CSV table of C-alpha atoms in Angstrom, one decimal:
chain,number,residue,atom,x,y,z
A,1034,UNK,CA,65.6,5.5,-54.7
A,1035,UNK,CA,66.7,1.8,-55.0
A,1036,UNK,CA,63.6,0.5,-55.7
A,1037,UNK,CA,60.1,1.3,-57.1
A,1038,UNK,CA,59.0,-1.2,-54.0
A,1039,UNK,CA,59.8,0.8,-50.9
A,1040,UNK,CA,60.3,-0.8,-47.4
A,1041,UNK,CA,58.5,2.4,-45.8
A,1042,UNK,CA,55.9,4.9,-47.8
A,1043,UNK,CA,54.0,7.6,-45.8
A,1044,UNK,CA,52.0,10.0,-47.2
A,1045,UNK,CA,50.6,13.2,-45.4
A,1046,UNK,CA,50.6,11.0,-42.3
A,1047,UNK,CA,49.4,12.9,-39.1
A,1048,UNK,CA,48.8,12.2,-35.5
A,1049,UNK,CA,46.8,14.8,-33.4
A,1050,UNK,CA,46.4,14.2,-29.6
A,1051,UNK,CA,43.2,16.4,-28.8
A,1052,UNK,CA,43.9,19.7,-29.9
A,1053,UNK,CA,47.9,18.9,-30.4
A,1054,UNK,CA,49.4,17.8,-34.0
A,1055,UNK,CA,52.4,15.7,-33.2
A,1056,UNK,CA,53.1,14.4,-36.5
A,1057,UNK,CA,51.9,16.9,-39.1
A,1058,UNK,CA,51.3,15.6,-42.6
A,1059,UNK,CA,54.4,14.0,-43.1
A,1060,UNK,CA,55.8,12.4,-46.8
A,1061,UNK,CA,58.5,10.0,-47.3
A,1062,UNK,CA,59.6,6.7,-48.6
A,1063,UNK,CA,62.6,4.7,-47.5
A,1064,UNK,CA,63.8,2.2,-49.6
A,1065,UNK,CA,64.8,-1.6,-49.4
A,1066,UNK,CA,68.4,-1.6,-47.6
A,1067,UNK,CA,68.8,2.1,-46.7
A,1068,UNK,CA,69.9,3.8,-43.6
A,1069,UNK,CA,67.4,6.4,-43.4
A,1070,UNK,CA,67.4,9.3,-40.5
A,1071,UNK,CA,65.1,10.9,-39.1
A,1072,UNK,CA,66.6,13.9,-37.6
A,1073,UNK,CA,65.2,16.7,-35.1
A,1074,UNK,CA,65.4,18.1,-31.4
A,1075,UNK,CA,63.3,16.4,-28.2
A,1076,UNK,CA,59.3,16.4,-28.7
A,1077,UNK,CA,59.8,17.4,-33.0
A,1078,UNK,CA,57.3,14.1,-34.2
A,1079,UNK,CA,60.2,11.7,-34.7
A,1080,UNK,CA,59.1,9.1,-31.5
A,1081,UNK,CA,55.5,9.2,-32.7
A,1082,UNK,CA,55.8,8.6,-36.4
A,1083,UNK,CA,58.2,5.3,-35.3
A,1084,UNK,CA,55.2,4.1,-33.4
A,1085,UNK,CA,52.7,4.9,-36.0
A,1086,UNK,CA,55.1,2.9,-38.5
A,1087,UNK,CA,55.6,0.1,-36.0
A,1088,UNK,CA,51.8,-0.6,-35.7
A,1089,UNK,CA,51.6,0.8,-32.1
A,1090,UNK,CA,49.8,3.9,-32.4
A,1091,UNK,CA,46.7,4.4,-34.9
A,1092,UNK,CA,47.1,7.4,-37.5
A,1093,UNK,CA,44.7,10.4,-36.9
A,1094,UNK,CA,45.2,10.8,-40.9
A,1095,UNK,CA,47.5,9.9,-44.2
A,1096,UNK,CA,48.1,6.6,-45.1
A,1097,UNK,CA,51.4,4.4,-45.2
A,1098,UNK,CA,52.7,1.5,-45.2
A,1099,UNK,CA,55.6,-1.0,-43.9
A,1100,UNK,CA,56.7,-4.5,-45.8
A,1101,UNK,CA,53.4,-3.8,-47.5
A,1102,UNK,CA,51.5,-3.9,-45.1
A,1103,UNK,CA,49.2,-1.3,-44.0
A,1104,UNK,CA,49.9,0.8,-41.0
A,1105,UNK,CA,46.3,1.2,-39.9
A,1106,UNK,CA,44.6,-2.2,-41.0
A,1107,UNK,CA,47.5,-4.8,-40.8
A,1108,UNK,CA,49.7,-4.1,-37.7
A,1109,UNK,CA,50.0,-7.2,-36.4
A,1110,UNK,CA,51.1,-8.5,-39.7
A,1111,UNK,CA,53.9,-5.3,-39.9
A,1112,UNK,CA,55.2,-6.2,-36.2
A,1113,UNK,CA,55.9,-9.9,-37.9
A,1114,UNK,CA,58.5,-8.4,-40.3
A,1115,UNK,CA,60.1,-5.6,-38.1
A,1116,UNK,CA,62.6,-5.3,-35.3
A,1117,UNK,CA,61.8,-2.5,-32.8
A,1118,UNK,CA,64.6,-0.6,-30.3
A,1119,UNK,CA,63.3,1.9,-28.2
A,1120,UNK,CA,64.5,4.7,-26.9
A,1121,UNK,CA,65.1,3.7,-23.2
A,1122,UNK,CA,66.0,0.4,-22.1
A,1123,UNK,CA,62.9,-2.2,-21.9
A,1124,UNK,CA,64.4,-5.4,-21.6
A,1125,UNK,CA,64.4,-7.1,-17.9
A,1126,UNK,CA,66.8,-5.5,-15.7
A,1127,UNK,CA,66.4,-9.0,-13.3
A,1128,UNK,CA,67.1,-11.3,-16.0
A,1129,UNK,CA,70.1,-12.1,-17.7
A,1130,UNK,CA,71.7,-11.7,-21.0
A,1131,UNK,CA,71.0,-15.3,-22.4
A,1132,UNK,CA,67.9,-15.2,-20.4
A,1133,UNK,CA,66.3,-12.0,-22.1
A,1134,UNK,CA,67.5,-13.5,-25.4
A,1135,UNK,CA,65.7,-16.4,-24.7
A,1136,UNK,CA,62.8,-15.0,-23.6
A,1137,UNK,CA,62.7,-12.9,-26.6
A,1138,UNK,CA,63.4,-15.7,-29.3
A,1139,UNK,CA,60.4,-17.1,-27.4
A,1140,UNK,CA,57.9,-14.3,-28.5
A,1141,UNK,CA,58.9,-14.0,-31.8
A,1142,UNK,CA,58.5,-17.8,-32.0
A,1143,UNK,CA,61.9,-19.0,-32.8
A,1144,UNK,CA,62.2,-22.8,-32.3
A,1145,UNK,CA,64.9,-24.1,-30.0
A,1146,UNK,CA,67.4,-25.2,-32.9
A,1147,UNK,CA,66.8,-21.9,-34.4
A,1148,UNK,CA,66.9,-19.8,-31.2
A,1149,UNK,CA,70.2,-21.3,-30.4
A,1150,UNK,CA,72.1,-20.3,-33.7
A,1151,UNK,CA,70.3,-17.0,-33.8
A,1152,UNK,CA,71.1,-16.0,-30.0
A,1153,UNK,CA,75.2,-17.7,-30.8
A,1154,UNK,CA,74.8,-15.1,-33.6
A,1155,UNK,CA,73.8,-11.9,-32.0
A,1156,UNK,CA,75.9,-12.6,-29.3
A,1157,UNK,CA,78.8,-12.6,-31.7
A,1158,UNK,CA,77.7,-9.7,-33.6
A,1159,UNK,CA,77.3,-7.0,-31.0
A,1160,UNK,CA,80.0,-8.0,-28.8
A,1161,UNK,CA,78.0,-9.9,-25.7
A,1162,UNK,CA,80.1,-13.4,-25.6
A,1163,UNK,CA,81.9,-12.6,-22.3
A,1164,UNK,CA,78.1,-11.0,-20.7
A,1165,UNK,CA,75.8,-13.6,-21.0
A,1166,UNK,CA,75.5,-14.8,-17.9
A,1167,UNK,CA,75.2,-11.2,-16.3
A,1168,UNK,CA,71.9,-9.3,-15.0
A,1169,UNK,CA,70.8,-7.0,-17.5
A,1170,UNK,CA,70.4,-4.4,-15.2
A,1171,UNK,CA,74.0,-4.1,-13.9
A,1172,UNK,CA,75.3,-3.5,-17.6
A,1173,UNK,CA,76.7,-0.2,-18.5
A,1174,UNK,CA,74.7,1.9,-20.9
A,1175,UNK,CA,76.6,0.8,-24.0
A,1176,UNK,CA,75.9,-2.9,-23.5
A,1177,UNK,CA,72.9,-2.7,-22.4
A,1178,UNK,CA,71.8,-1.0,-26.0
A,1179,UNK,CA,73.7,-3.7,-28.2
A,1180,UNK,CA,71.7,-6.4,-25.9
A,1181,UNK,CA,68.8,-4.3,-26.9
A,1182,UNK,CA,70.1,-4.4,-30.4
A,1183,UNK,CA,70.3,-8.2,-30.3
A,1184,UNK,CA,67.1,-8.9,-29.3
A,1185,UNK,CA,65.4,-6.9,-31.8
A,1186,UNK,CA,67.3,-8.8,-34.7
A,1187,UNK,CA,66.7,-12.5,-32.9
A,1188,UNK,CA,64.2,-13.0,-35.9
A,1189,UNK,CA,66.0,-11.6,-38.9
A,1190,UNK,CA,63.8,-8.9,-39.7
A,1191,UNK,CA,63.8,-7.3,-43.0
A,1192,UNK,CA,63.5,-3.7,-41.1
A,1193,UNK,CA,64.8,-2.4,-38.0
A,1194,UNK,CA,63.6,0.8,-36.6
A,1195,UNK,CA,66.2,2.5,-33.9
A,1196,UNK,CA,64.6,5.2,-31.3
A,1197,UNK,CA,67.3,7.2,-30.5
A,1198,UNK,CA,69.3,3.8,-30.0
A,1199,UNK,CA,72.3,5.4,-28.8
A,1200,UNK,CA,70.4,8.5,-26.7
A,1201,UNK,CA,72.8,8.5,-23.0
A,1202,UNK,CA,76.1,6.3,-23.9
A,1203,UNK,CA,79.4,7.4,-24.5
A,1204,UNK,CA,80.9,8.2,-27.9
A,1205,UNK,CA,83.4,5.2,-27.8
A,1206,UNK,CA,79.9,3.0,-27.6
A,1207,UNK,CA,77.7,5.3,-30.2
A,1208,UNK,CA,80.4,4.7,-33.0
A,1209,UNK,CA,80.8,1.2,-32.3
A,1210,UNK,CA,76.7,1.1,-32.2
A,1211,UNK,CA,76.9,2.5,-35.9
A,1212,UNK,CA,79.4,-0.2,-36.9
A,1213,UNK,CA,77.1,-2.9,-36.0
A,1214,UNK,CA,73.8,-0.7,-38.1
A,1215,UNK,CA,76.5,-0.2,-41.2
A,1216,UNK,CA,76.7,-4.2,-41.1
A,1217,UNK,CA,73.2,-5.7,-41.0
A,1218,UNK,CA,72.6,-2.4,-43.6
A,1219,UNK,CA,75.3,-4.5,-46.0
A,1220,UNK,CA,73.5,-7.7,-45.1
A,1221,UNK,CA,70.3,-5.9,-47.0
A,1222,UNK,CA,68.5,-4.9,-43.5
A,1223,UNK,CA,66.6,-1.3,-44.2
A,1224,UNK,CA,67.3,0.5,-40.8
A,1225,UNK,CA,64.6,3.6,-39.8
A,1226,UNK,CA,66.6,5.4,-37.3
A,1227,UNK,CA,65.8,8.6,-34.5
A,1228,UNK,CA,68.4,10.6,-33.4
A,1229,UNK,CA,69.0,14.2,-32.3
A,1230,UNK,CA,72.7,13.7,-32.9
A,1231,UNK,CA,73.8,15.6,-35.2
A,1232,UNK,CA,77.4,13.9,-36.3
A,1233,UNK,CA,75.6,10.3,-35.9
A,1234,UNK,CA,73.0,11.7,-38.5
A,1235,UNK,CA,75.9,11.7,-41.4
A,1236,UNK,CA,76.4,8.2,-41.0
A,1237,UNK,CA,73.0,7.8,-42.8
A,1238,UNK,CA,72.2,7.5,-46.0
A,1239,UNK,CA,69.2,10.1,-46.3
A,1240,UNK,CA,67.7,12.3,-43.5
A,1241,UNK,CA,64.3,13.6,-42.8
A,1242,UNK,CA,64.4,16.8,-40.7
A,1243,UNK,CA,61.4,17.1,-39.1
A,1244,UNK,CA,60.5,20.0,-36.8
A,1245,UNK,CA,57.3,20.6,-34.6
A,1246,UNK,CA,55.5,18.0,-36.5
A,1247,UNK,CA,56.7,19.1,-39.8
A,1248,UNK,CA,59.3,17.4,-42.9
A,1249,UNK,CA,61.2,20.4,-43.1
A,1250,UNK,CA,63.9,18.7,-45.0
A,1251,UNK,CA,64.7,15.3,-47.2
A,1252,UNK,CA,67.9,14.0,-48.9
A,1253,UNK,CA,71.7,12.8,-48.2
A,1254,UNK,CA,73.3,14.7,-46.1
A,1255,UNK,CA,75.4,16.1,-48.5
A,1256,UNK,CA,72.7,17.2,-50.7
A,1257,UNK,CA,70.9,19.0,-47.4
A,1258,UNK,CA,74.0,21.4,-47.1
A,1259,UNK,CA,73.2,22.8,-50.7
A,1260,UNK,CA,69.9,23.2,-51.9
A,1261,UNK,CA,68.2,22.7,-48.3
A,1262,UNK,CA,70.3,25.6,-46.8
A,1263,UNK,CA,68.4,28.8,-45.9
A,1264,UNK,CA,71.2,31.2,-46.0
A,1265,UNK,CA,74.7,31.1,-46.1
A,1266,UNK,CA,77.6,30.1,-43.2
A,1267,UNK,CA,81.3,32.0,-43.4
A,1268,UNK,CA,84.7,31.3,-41.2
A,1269,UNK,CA,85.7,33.9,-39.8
A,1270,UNK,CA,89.3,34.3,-38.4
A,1271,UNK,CA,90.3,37.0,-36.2
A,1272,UNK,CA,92.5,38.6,-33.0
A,1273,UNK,CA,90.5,38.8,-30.0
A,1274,UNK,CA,87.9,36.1,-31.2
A,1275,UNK,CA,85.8,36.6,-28.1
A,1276,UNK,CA,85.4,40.1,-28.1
A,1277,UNK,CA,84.8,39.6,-32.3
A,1278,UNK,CA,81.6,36.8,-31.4
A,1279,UNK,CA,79.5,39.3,-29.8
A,1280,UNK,CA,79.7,41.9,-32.2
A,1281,UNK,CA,79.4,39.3,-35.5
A,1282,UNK,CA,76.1,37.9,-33.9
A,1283,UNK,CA,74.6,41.6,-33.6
A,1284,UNK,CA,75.0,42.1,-37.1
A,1285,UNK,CA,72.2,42.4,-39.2
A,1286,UNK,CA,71.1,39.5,-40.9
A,1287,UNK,CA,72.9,37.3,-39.1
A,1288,UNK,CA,70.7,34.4,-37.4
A,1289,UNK,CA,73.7,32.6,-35.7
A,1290,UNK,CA,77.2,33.0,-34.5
A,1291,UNK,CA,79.2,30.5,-32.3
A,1292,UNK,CA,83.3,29.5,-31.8
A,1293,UNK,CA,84.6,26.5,-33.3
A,1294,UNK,CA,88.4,26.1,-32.7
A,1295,UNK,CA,89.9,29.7,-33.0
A,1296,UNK,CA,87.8,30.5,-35.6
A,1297,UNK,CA,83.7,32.0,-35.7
A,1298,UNK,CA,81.1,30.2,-37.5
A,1299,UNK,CA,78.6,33.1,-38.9
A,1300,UNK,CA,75.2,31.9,-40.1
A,1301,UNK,CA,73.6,35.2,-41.9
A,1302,UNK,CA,70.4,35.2,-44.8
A,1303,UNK,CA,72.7,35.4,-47.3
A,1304,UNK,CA,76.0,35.9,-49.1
A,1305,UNK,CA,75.5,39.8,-48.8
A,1306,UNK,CA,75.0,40.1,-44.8
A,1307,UNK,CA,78.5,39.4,-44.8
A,1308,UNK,CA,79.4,42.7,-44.9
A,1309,UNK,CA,77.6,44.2,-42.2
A,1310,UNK,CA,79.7,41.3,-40.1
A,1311,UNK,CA,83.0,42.7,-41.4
A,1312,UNK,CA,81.9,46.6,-41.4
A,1313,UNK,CA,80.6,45.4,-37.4
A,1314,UNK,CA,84.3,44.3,-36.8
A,1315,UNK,CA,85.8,47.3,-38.0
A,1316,UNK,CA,84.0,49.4,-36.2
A,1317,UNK,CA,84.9,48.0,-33.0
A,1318,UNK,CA,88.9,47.7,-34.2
A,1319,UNK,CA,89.0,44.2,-35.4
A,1320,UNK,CA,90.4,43.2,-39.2
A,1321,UNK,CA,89.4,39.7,-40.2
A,1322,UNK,CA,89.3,37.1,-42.8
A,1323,UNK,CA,86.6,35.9,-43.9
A,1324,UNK,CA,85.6,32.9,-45.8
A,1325,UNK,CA,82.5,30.8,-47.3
A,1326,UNK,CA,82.5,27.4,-46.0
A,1327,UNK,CA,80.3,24.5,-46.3
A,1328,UNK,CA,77.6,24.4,-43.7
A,1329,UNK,CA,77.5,21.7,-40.7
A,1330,UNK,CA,74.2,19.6,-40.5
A,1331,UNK,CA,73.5,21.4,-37.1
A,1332,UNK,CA,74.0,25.0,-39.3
A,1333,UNK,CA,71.3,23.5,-41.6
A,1334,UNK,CA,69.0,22.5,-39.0
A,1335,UNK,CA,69.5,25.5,-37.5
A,1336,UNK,CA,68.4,27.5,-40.8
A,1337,UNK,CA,65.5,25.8,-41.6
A,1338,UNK,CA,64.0,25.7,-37.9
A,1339,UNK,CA,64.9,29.6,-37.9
A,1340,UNK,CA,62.7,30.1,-41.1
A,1341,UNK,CA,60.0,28.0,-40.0
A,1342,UNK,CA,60.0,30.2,-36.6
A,1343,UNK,CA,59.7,33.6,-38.8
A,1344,UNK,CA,57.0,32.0,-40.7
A,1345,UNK,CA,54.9,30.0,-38.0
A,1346,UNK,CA,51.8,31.1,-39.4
A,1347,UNK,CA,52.2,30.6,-43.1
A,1348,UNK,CA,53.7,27.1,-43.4
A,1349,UNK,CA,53.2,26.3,-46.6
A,1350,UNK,CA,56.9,26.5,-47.5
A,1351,UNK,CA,57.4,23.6,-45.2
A,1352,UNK,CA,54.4,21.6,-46.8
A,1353,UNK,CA,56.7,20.1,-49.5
A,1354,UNK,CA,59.9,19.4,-47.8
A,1355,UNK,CA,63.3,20.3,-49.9
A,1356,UNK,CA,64.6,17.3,-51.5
């Protein structure tokens, strides 16, 4: 950690709606000037813990709190210091660029000298200078997130939480997206960011894999493909790669098998299964080479939700995530 004065602390924070636990007593902090991911497939917890954070939705237990302000008694004063992206477009689709700048600038109570040099600004840093005078609602998907993007940094604000900010554009606009979060970063922003991406995750600086409610995992990325992998993933190169994928998955312990290239990605409990993937091979006429390799983030995510599965009943291996 950066800091012993965090931008984001939660502790065993939870959300239940009825008889449903979105957000399952869930621990993390996120330090001052981070890019910090939080990682995990449709309906996981990640949406609802950003709107717990952002002073939207009231906890159902835990604590936390952002700028150092509390989540549950001091919203209003959190929504003050934050910027907030969702995940669809909410700006107004009848209204142009410069006017939903405007109009935002407005709320956040920018006066008109410094509305004008924040709006010249954002319009510079995310690319809108030849848009401004366009409906919002005729913009491709792309730049209609970097207008979102600028309007939720009109005020400067010392954190910016993304919700699956670049969830239905094209790859050209999701890399460019991530230039733009990798520079207000540098200029000491702390950016909380959703995504079910799995190469955008690697662009951050930690991850939180969160599952069903659940921290599953916490760390780099990096670190995640060592200590935080359940099991082990080999290369495997053969003739008749095809033919080789269905036997490999119906090996014993082997949890996943797919085709990368020319090449099968094996996913098994451990170095050992390995064998029982080569012996399968053989059996059915096939010689390959095989080879350890270092897991993907999707290999990872897929281990640790497969264990969690297994042991849905006795979750007290994901209580304490692996960090």
């Amino acid at each position: 950690m950066r800091g012993s004065n965090p931008a984001v602390s939660v502790r065993d924070l939870e959300r239940r709606f009825g008889g449903f636990k979105a957000v399952d007593r869930v621990s993390f902090d996120v330090s001052r000037g981070e890019i910090f991911g939080f990682l995990g497939p449709n309906g996981a917890g990640k949406s609802t813990t950003i709107r717990m954070l952002c002073g939207v939705l009231s906890p159902t237990g835990g604590s936390g709190s952002v700028a150092g302000f509390d989540i549950s008694s001091q919203p209003e004063r959190i929504k003050e210091r934050i910027g907030y992206m969702s995940q669809r477009f909410s700006l107004y689709e009848d209204l142009t660029v410069e006017e939903n700048m405007d109009f935002f600038g407005g709320i956040y109570g920018l006066d008109r000298r410094r509305k004008s040099k924040r709006k010249a600004w954002a319009a510079d840093a995310v690319g809108l200078g030849g848009v401004l005078g366009q409906q919002a609602g005729k913009l491709a998907a792309g730049v209609k997130q970097r207008l979102a993007l600028a309007c939720a940094v009109l005020h400067e604000p010392e954190i910016l939480f993304l919700d699956e900010p670049t969830s239905g554009v094209d790859p050209l606009s999701r890399r460019r997206f991530w230039d733009l979060i990798n520079d207000l970063a540098a200029g000491g922003v702390t950016v909380f960011v959703t995504t079910h991406y799995m190469d955008e995750a690697e662009y951050c600086e930690r991850l939180g894999l969160i599952y069903r409610g659940k921290l599953a995992a916490l760390g780099p990325p990096r670190d995640l493909k060592g200590p935080a992998m359940r099991g082990a993933v080999f290369e495997v190169r053969c003739e008749r790669p095809v033919e080789a994928l269905a036997h490999a998955a119906a090996a014993p312990g082997v949890r996943d098998a797919s085709m990368l290239g020319g090449a099968l990605r094996v996913l098994v409990d451990g170095g050992s299964a390995i064998g029982g993937v080569r012996d399968a091979l053989r059996r059915s006429g096939i010689e390959a080479e095989l080879a350890a390799v270092e897991p993907t983030l999707e290999e990872v995510f897929s281990s640790l939700i497969g264990a969690f599965d297994r042991d849905e009943g006795s979750l007290s291996r994901f209580d304490k995530p692996v960090s």
